[in-house]
Amino acid sequence: MDGLTGVRQRFAALEPVLDEKSRRLLAAAESKAWGRGGISAVSKTTGVSRQVIRQGLRELEQSPTHPAGRIRRPGGGRKSAREKDPTLVADLERLVEPATRGDPESWLRWTSKSVRKLAAELERMGHAVSYPVVAELLHQMGYSLQANRKTKEGDSHPDRNAQFEHINARVQQYMGLRQPVISVDTKKKGCAAEVRKGFTMN
């Protein structure tokens, strides 16, 4: 009983600074030092499950092959949206394909749909997904998300898609000729002093 009291006291003193890996290794070490019946005894005393203690014992027996700083074992932790829903990315791809649908030679890809609208369409297709996840997936797919801005010009130009199609065709043309293609992201500058609604300037 004295031995278990010592285990309990050590755990109580160290637990505030223990991460998941350190906790299971400490429990495993205490179990190993206890000897026969140590797994059950340490599990009841510390609250660490027997399965976790056995995992710690296996780690103690193995040579230290885990990268420094790793806390969870490989494969542990929350699964990504791609892993939980294998068809999610493929369906998102179909929603944001350019006008040249299915063309593998298409260099320019764009969509005027917001991430919220894309998330809503994916939900109608049976995917449980939020708009922040859609935004992250688009980023991983190479898209640059542009925030909506209120401008004095009004709505987007009606020929915007035609402009993208023209740029896409020109990119394909020059890539076919082995000519370099440079992408330049420009920003329109506005006046420093804007007349706000409800205010006048003298």
Tab-separated table of C-alpha atoms in Angstrom:
chain	number	residue	atom	x	y	z
A	1	MET	CA	0.000	0.000	0.000
A	2	ASP	CA	2.953	2.297	0.790
A	3	GLY	CA	4.265	1.765	-2.722
A	4	LEU	CA	0.991	2.840	-4.290
A	5	THR	CA	0.895	5.897	-2.049
A	6	GLY	CA	4.296	6.884	-3.410
A	7	VAL	CA	3.058	6.423	-6.989
A	8	ARG	CA	0.006	8.554	-6.221
A	9	GLN	CA	2.132	11.306	-4.679
A	10	ARG	CA	4.570	11.390	-7.609
A	11	PHE	CA	1.750	11.613	-10.104
A	12	ALA	CA	0.049	14.382	-8.120
A	13	ALA	CA	3.284	16.372	-8.059
A	14	LEU	CA	4.182	15.909	-11.745
A	15	GLU	CA	0.780	15.811	-13.451
A	16	PRO	CA	0.481	19.622	-13.921
A	17	VAL	CA	3.587	19.588	-16.155
A	18	LEU	CA	3.067	16.244	-17.913
A	19	ASP	CA	1.978	16.047	-21.536
A	20	GLU	CA	0.214	12.997	-22.967
A	21	LYS	CA	3.407	11.146	-23.841
A	22	SER	CA	5.185	11.889	-20.559
A	23	ARG	CA	2.126	10.789	-18.602
A	24	ARG	CA	1.893	7.376	-20.264
A	25	LEU	CA	5.679	6.825	-20.019
A	26	LEU	CA	5.685	7.694	-16.310
A	27	ALA	CA	2.776	5.328	-15.697
A	28	ALA	CA	4.555	2.637	-17.685
A	29	ALA	CA	7.785	3.140	-15.721
A	30	GLU	CA	5.941	2.924	-12.393
A	31	SER	CA	4.167	-0.225	-13.604
A	32	LYS	CA	7.449	-1.788	-14.704
A	33	ALA	CA	9.090	-0.977	-11.358
A	34	TRP	CA	6.114	-2.478	-9.472
A	35	GLY	CA	6.497	-5.820	-11.190
A	36	ARG	CA	3.759	-8.434	-11.406
A	37	GLY	CA	0.312	-6.836	-11.314
A	38	GLY	CA	1.843	-3.401	-11.803
A	39	ILE	CA	-0.357	-2.448	-14.779
A	40	SER	CA	-3.603	-2.924	-12.855
A	41	ALA	CA	-2.244	-1.358	-9.674
A	42	VAL	CA	-0.874	1.775	-11.368
A	43	SER	CA	-3.991	2.114	-13.520
A	44	LYS	CA	-6.268	2.138	-10.451
A	45	THR	CA	-3.966	4.557	-8.624
A	46	THR	CA	-3.337	7.080	-11.391
A	47	GLY	CA	-6.434	6.777	-13.564
A	48	VAL	CA	-4.304	5.978	-16.628
A	49	SER	CA	-5.954	3.160	-18.568
A	50	ARG	CA	-4.257	-0.209	-18.800
A	51	GLN	CA	-4.213	0.075	-22.591
A	52	VAL	CA	-2.270	3.359	-22.389
A	53	ILE	CA	0.162	1.859	-19.858
A	54	ARG	CA	0.792	-1.106	-22.165
A	55	GLN	CA	1.461	1.335	-25.022
A	56	GLY	CA	3.946	3.149	-22.780
A	57	LEU	CA	5.683	-0.120	-21.909
A	58	ARG	CA	6.094	-0.896	-25.614
A	59	GLU	CA	7.599	2.554	-26.158
A	60	LEU	CA	10.015	2.054	-23.264
A	61	GLU	CA	11.162	-1.264	-24.721
A	62	GLN	CA	11.730	0.205	-28.167
A	63	SER	CA	14.752	2.266	-29.145
A	64	PRO	CA	14.005	6.029	-29.203
A	65	THR	CA	12.910	6.444	-32.808
A	66	HIS	CA	10.230	9.104	-32.255
A	67	PRO	CA	11.169	12.619	-33.435
A	68	ALA	CA	11.952	15.085	-30.670
A	69	GLY	CA	8.882	16.995	-29.569
A	70	ARG	CA	6.353	14.370	-30.702
A	71	ILE	CA	3.640	13.879	-28.122
A	72	ARG	CA	1.101	11.687	-29.878
A	73	ARG	CA	2.062	8.420	-31.460
A	74	PRO	CA	2.089	8.446	-35.293
A	75	GLY	CA	-1.476	8.387	-36.557
A	76	GLY	CA	-2.851	9.802	-33.303
A	77	GLY	CA	-4.908	12.957	-33.061
A	78	ARG	CA	-7.916	14.288	-34.935
A	79	LYS	CA	-8.318	13.168	-38.540
A	80	SER	CA	-8.387	15.787	-41.278
A	81	ALA	CA	-11.460	16.541	-43.367
A	82	ARG	CA	-9.823	14.711	-46.308
A	83	GLU	CA	-9.369	11.559	-44.219
A	84	LYS	CA	-12.876	11.601	-42.724
A	85	ASP	CA	-14.584	12.320	-46.061
A	86	PRO	CA	-12.646	10.832	-49.016
A	87	THR	CA	-14.961	12.318	-51.684
A	88	LEU	CA	-15.036	15.849	-50.224
A	89	VAL	CA	-12.110	17.258	-52.215
A	90	ALA	CA	-13.278	15.693	-55.485
A	91	ASP	CA	-16.740	17.226	-55.101
A	92	LEU	CA	-15.236	20.608	-54.195
A	93	GLU	CA	-13.036	20.389	-57.292
A	94	ARG	CA	-16.126	19.888	-59.446
A	95	LEU	CA	-17.804	22.929	-57.919
A	96	VAL	CA	-14.906	25.259	-58.685
A	97	GLU	CA	-13.845	23.951	-62.093
A	98	PRO	CA	-13.469	26.674	-64.744
A	99	ALA	CA	-15.584	26.897	-67.882
A	100	THR	CA	-13.297	24.411	-69.649
A	101	ARG	CA	-14.749	21.664	-67.488
A	102	GLY	CA	-12.648	18.523	-67.268
A	103	ASP	CA	-9.803	20.024	-69.339
A	104	PRO	CA	-6.505	18.838	-67.749
A	105	GLU	CA	-4.596	21.526	-69.679
A	106	SER	CA	-6.411	24.372	-67.933
A	107	TRP	CA	-3.857	26.584	-66.164
A	108	LEU	CA	-6.133	29.244	-64.730
A	109	ARG	CA	-8.764	28.269	-62.196
A	110	TRP	CA	-11.275	30.621	-60.623
A	111	THR	CA	-14.620	30.740	-58.930
A	112	SER	CA	-16.890	33.618	-58.035
A	113	LYS	CA	-18.647	31.546	-55.364
A	114	SER	CA	-18.027	32.411	-51.721
A	115	VAL	CA	-16.765	29.774	-49.298
A	116	ARG	CA	-20.112	29.932	-47.498
A	117	LYS	CA	-21.973	29.168	-50.737
A	118	LEU	CA	-19.577	26.338	-51.568
A	119	ALA	CA	-20.043	24.897	-48.063
A	120	ALA	CA	-23.832	25.057	-48.494
A	121	GLU	CA	-23.621	23.247	-51.853
A	122	LEU	CA	-21.358	20.578	-50.368
A	123	GLU	CA	-23.835	20.062	-47.518
A	124	ARG	CA	-26.610	19.517	-50.069
A	125	MET	CA	-24.362	16.862	-51.624
A	126	GLY	CA	-24.196	15.078	-48.265
A	127	HIS	CA	-20.944	16.440	-46.828
A	128	ALA	CA	-20.783	17.674	-43.240
A	129	VAL	CA	-18.440	20.623	-43.748
A	130	SER	CA	-18.117	24.202	-42.493
A	131	TYR	CA	-17.042	27.208	-44.535
A	132	PRO	CA	-13.673	27.571	-42.671
A	133	VAL	CA	-12.845	23.992	-43.723
A	134	VAL	CA	-13.772	24.859	-47.329
A	135	ALA	CA	-11.486	27.894	-47.154
A	136	GLU	CA	-8.602	25.748	-45.887
A	137	LEU	CA	-9.154	23.127	-48.603
A	138	LEU	CA	-9.183	25.827	-51.303
A	139	HIS	CA	-5.917	27.177	-49.919
A	140	GLN	CA	-4.392	23.679	-50.080
A	141	MET	CA	-5.614	23.414	-53.690
A	142	GLY	CA	-3.730	26.590	-54.607
A	143	TYR	CA	-6.537	29.133	-54.593
A	144	SER	CA	-6.068	32.642	-53.243
A	145	LEU	CA	-9.161	33.824	-51.418
A	146	GLN	CA	-10.047	37.468	-51.993
A	147	ALA	CA	-12.158	39.302	-49.428
A	148	ASN	CA	-15.244	41.144	-50.624
A	149	ARG	CA	-14.736	44.881	-50.773
A	150	LYS	CA	-17.312	47.656	-51.118
A	151	THR	CA	-16.236	49.926	-53.948
A	152	LYS	CA	-17.671	52.988	-55.639
A	153	GLU	CA	-17.693	51.178	-58.960
A	154	GLY	CA	-20.618	48.958	-57.955
A	155	ASP	CA	-21.016	45.282	-58.929
A	156	SER	CA	-18.424	43.138	-60.691
A	157	HIS	CA	-17.985	43.614	-64.387
A	158	PRO	CA	-20.508	41.484	-66.319
A	159	ASP	CA	-17.716	40.139	-68.576
A	160	ARG	CA	-15.539	38.950	-65.687
A	161	ASN	CA	-15.772	35.257	-66.601
A	162	ALA	CA	-15.010	36.075	-70.237
A	163	GLN	CA	-11.890	37.883	-69.076
A	164	PHE	CA	-10.733	34.856	-67.114
A	165	GLU	CA	-11.420	32.592	-70.103
A	166	HIS	CA	-9.331	34.904	-72.313
A	167	ILE	CA	-6.437	34.896	-69.825
A	168	ASN	CA	-6.650	31.118	-69.529
A	169	ALA	CA	-6.461	30.713	-73.306
A	170	ARG	CA	-3.449	33.052	-73.534
A	171	VAL	CA	-1.660	31.143	-70.771
A	172	GLN	CA	-2.182	27.872	-72.621
A	173	GLN	CA	-0.941	29.455	-75.852
A	174	TYR	CA	2.312	30.719	-74.342
A	175	MET	CA	2.946	27.590	-72.295
A	176	GLY	CA	2.579	25.595	-75.513
A	177	LEU	CA	5.294	27.795	-77.055
A	178	ARG	CA	7.502	27.223	-73.978
A	179	GLN	CA	7.290	30.915	-73.146
A	180	PRO	CA	7.295	32.146	-69.541
A	181	VAL	CA	4.011	33.169	-67.952
A	182	ILE	CA	4.123	35.696	-65.120
A	183	SER	CA	1.284	36.254	-62.661
A	184	VAL	CA	1.025	39.765	-61.217
A	185	ASP	CA	-1.405	40.551	-58.413
A	186	THR	CA	-2.305	44.240	-58.513
A	187	LYS	CA	-4.362	46.359	-56.178
A	188	LYS	CA	-6.439	49.354	-57.192
A	189	LYS	CA	-5.565	52.449	-55.213
A	190	GLY	CA	-8.327	54.652	-53.857
A	191	CYS	CA	-8.411	58.248	-52.743
A	192	ALA	CA	-7.014	58.862	-49.282
A	193	ALA	CA	-9.905	61.160	-48.408
A	194	GLU	CA	-13.257	59.519	-49.060
A	195	VAL	CA	-16.611	61.298	-48.719
A	196	ARG	CA	-18.607	59.125	-46.348
A	197	LYS	CA	-22.342	58.916	-46.343
A	198	GLY	CA	-23.806	61.515	-44.000
A	199	PHE	CA	-20.675	63.672	-43.996
A	200	THR	CA	-19.564	66.598	-46.150
A	201	MET	CA	-16.135	68.050	-46.821
A	202	ASN	CA	-15.488	71.784	-46.592
